[in-house]
Tab-separated table of C-alpha atoms in Angstrom:
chain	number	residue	atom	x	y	z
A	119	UNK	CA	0.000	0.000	0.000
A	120	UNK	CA	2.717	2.604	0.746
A	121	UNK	CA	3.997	1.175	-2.314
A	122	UNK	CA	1.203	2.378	-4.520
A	123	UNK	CA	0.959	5.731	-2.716
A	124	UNK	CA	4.416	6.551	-3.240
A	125	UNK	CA	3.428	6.699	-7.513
A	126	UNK	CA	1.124	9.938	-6.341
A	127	UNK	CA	2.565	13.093	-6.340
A	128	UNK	CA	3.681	14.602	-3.008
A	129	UNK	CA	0.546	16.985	-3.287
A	130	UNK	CA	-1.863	14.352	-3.970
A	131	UNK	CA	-0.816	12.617	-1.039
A	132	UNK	CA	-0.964	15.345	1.334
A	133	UNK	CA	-4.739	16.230	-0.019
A	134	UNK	CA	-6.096	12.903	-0.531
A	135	UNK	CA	-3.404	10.133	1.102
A	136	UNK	CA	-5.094	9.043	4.351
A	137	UNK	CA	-8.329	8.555	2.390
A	138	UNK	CA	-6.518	6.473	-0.476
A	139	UNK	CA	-5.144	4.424	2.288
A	140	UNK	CA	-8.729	3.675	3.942
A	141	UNK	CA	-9.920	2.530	0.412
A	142	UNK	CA	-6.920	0.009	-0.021
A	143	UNK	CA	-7.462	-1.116	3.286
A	144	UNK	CA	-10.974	-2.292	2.718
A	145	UNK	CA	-10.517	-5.271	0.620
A	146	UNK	CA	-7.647	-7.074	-1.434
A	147	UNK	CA	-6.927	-5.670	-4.514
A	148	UNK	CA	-7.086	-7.272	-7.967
A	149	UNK	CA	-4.753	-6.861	-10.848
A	150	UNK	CA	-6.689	-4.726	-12.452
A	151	UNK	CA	-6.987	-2.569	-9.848
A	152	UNK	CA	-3.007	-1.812	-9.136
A	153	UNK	CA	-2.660	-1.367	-12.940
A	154	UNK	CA	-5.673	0.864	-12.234
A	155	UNK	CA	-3.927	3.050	-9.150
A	156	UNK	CA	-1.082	3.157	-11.104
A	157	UNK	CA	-2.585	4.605	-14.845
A	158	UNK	CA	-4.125	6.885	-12.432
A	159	UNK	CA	-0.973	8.298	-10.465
A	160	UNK	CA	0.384	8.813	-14.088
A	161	UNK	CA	-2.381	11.179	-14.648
A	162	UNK	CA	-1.958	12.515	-11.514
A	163	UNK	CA	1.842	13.619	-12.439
A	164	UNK	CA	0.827	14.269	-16.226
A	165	UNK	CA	-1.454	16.888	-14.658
A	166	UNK	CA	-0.616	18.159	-11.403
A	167	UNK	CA	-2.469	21.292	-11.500
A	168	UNK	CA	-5.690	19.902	-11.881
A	169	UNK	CA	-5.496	17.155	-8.285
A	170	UNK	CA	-8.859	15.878	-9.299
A	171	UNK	CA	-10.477	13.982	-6.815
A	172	UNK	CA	-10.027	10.425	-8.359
A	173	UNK	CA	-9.286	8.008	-5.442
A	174	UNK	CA	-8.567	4.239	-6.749
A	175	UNK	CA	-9.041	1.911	-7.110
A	176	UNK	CA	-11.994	3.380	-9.692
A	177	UNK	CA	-15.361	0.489	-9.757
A	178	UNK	CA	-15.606	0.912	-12.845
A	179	UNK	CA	-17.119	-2.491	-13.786
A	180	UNK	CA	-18.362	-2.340	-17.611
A	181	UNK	CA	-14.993	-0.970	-18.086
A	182	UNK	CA	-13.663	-4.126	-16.747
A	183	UNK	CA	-15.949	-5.872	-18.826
A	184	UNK	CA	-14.747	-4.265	-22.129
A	185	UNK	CA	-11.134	-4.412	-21.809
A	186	UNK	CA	-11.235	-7.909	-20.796
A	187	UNK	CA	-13.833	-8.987	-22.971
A	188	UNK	CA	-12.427	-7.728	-26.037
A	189	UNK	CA	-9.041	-8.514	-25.057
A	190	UNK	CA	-10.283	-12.461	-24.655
A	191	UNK	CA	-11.889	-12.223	-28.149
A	192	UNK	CA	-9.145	-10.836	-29.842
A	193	UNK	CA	-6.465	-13.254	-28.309
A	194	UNK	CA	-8.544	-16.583	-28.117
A	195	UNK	CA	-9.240	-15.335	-31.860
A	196	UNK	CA	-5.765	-14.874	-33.182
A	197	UNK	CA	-4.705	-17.861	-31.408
A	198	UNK	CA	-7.565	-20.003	-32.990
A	199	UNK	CA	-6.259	-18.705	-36.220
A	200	UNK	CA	-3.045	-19.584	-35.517
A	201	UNK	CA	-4.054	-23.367	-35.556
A	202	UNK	CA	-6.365	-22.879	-38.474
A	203	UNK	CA	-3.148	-21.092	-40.631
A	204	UNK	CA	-0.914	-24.418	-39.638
A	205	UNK	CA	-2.952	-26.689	-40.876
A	206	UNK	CA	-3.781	-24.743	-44.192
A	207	UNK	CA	-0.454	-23.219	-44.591
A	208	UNK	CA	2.920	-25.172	-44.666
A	209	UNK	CA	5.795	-23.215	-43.286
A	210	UNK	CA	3.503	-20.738	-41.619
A	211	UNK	CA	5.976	-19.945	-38.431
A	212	UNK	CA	6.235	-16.052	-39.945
A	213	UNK	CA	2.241	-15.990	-39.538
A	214	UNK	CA	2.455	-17.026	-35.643
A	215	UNK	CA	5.807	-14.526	-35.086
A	216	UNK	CA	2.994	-11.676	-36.229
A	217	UNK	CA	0.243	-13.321	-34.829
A	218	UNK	CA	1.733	-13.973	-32.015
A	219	UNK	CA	2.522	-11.136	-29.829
A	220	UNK	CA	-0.851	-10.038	-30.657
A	221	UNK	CA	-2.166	-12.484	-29.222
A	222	UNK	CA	-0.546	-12.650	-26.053
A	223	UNK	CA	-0.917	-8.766	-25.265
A	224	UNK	CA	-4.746	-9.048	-26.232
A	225	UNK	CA	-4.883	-12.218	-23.037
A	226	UNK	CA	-2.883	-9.911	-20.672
A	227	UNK	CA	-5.744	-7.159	-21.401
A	228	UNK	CA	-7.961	-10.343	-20.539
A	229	UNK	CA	-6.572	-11.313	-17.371
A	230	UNK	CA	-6.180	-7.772	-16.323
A	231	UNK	CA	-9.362	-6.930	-17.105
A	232	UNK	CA	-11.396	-9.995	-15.948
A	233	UNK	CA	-9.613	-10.799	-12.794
A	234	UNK	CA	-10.959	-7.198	-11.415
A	235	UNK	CA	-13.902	-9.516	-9.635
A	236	UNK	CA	-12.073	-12.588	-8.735
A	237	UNK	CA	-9.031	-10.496	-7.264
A	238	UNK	CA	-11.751	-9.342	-4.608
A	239	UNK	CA	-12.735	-12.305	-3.607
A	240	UNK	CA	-9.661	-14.903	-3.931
A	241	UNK	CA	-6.303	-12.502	-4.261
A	242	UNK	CA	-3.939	-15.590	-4.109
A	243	UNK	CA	-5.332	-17.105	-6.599
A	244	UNK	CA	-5.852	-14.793	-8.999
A	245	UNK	CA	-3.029	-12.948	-8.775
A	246	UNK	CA	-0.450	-16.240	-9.274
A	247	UNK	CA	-3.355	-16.809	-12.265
A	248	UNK	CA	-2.390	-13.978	-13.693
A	249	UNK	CA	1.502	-13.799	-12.743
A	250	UNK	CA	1.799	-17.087	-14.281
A	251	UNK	CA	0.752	-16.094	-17.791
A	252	UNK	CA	2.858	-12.670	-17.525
A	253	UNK	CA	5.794	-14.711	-17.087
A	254	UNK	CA	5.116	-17.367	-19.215
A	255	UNK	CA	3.983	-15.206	-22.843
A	256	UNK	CA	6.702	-12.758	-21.860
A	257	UNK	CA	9.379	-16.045	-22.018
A	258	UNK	CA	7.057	-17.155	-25.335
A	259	UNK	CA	7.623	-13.352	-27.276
A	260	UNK	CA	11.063	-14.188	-26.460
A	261	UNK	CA	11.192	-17.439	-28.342
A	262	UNK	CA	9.362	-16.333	-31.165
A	263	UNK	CA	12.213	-13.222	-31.686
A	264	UNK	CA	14.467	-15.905	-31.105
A	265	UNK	CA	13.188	-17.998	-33.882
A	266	UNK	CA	13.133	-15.218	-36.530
A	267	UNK	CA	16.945	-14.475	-35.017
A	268	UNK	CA	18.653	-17.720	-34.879
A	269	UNK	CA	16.251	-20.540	-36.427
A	270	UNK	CA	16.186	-23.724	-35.507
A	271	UNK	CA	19.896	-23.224	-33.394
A	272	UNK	CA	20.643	-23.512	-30.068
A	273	UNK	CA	19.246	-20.058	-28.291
A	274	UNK	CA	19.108	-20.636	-24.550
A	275	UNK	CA	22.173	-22.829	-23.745
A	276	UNK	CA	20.837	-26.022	-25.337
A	277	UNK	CA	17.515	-25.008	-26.164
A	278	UNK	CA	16.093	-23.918	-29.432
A	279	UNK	CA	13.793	-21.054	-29.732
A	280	UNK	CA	11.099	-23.246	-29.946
A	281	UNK	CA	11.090	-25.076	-27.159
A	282	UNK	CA	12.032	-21.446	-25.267
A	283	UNK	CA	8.384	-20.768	-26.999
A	284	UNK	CA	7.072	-24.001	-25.709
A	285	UNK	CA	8.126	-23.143	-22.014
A	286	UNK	CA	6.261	-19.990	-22.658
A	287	UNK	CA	3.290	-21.675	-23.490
A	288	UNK	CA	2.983	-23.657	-20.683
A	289	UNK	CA	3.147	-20.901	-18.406
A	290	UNK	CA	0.358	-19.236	-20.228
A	291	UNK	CA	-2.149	-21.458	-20.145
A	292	UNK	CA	-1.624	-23.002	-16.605
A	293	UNK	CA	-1.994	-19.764	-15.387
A	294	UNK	CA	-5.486	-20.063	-17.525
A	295	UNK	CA	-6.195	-22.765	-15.509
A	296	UNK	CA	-5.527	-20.807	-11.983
A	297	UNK	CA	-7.708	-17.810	-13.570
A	298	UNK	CA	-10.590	-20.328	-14.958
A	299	UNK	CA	-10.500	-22.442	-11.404
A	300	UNK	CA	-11.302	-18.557	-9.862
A	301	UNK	CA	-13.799	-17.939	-12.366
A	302	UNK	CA	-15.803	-21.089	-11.547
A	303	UNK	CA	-15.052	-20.641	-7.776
A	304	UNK	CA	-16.491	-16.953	-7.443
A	305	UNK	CA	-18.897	-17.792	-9.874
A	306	UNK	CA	-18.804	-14.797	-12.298
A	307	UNK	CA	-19.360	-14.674	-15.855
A	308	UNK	CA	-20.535	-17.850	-17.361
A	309	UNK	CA	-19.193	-21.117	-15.788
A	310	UNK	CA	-19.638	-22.788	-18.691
A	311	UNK	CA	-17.209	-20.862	-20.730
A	312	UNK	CA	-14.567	-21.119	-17.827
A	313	UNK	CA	-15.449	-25.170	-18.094
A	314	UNK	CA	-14.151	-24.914	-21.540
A	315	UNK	CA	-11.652	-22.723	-20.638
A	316	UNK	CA	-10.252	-25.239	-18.173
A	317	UNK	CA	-10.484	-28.314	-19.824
A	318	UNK	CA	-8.703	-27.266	-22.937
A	319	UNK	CA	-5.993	-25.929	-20.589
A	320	UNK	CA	-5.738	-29.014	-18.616
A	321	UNK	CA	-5.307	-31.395	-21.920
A	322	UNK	CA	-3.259	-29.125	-23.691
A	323	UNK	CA	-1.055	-29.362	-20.114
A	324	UNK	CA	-1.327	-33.045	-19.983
A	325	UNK	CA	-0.057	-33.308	-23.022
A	326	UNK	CA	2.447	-30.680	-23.359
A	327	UNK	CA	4.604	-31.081	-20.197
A	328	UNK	CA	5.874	-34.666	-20.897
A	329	UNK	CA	7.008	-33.937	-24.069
A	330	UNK	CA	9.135	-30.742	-22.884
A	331	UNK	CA	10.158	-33.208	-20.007
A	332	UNK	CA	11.243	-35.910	-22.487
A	333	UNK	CA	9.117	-38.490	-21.192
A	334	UNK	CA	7.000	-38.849	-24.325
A	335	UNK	CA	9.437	-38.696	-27.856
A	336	UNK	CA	8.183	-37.539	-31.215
A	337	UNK	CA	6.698	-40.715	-32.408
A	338	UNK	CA	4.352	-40.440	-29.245
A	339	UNK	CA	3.884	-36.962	-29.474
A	340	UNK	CA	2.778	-37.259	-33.137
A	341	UNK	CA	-0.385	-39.821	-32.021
A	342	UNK	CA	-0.789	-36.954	-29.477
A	343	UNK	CA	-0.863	-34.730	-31.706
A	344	UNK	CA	-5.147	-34.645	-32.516
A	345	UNK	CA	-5.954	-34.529	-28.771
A	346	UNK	CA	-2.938	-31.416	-28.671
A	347	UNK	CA	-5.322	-29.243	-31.421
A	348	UNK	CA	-8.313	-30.587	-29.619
A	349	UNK	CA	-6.934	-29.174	-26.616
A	350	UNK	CA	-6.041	-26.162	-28.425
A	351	UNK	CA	-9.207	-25.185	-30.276
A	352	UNK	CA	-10.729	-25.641	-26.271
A	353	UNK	CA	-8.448	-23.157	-25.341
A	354	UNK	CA	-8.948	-20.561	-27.470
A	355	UNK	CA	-13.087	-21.292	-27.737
A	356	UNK	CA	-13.015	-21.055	-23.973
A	357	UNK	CA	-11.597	-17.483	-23.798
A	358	UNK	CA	-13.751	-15.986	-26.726
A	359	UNK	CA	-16.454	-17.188	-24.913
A	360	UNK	CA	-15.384	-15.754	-21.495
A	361	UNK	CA	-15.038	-12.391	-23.670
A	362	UNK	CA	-18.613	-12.564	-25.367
A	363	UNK	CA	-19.832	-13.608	-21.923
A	364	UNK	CA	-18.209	-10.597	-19.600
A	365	UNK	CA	-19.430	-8.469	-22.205
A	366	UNK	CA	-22.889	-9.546	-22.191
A	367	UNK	CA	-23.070	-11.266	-25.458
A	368	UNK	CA	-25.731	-13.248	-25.032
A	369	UNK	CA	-28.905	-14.408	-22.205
A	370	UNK	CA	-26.693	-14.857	-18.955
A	371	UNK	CA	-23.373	-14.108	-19.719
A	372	UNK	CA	-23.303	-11.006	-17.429
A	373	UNK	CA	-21.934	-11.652	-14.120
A	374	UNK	CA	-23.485	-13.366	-11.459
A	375	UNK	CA	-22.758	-11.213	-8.767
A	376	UNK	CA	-22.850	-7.642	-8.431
A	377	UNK	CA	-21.585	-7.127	-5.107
């Protein structure tokens, strides 16, 4: 907390800092809401003059709703295409290093955005469900610079950038299953979506972590291979329809709780 008043300026503090600090103190805060305090001690420097009276974190929940709704459609999207372009495409890496980082920015919006309601009500949780992911498509844009650098050479010691990418991966979506687990457990949004959300991550998991680990070779991993896209597809169905849902998209997708 001292932390996040310390990004006000000194002025701010003095006018507004003891009520700032009763507000934090009420309840754990979610992702979204640090990133919140944060764009709005920017604003607070950026225009110093003005000191408007704009404690955080701001409720502001269809904004919640909007970024992380459109930033689930647009990344479970672009992801989805992804595995469309690499079955209809041979050679199609140069699609995902475009796609790509897309993608991943357009989930962090999503976490950010969606774990505003489940930060409130299960911090832990959420927050290593969305720590995870940071981590783990920051250490995937990383692989897929690496492959347009070096190719299929070593790039991290003895790793290639693809399995760098692979690591990545992982990260990404079991932090999806951390933030689904707290979407079904504060029941929010649609539970059905999360469902998806989860199982996809689970298989793609199951599947994916032996054959970084070595237990499972390539002529294993190719028979794996249809439950992998199945897995995949689940994935990326389960977070555009965690977006259409926190934005209202259709009967019952709106949160369940208001409070």
């Amino acid at each position: 907390m001292k932390l996040l008043l310390r990004l006000y300026p000194a002025a701010w503090r003095e006018r507004y800092g003891e009520e700032f600090a009763a507000l934090l103190d009420e309840r754990p805060l979610s992702p979204f809401d640090v990133l919140d305090i944060a764009f709005g001690a920017f604003d607070a420097r950026l225009r110093p003059r003005a000191l408007a009276l704009d404690l955080a974190p701001r409720r502001k929940r269809f904004m919640h709703g909007r970024i992380g709704g459109i930033g689930a459609l647009v990344g479970g999207g672009l992801l989805l295409a992804m595995i469309g372009i690499g079955f209809l495409v041979p050679d199609s890496g140069a699609a995902a290093a475009y796609l790509y980082p897309v993608a991943a920015i357009a989930l962090l919006a999503a976490l950010f955005g969606l774990s505003a309601h489940q930060g409130r009500r299960n911090p832990a949780l959420v927050w290593a469900a969305v720590a995870l992911p940071v981590a783990g498509l920051a250490v995937g844009l990383i692989g897929i610079i690496g492959s347009a650098v070096v190719g299929d050479r070593p790039f991290i010691g003895d790793q290639n950038a693809w399995s760098v990418w692979m690591f990545g991966n992982v990260g990404a979506v079991a932090g999806s299953v951390l933030f689904a687990a707290a979407t079904l457990a504060v029941r929010v949004f649609s539970r059905a979506a999360a469902g998806t959300l989860l199982a996809g991550s689970v298989l793609l998991l199951t599947i994916a972590v032996p054959v970084l680990a070595g237990v499972i070779g390539d002529e294993e991993a190719a028979y794996l291979a249809p439950l992998a896209v199945v897995g995949g597809v689940a994935f990326c169905l389960g977070w555009i329809w965690l977006g259409a849902a926190s934005m209202g998209l259709f009967p019952g997708g709106r949160e369940v709780e208001t409070t």
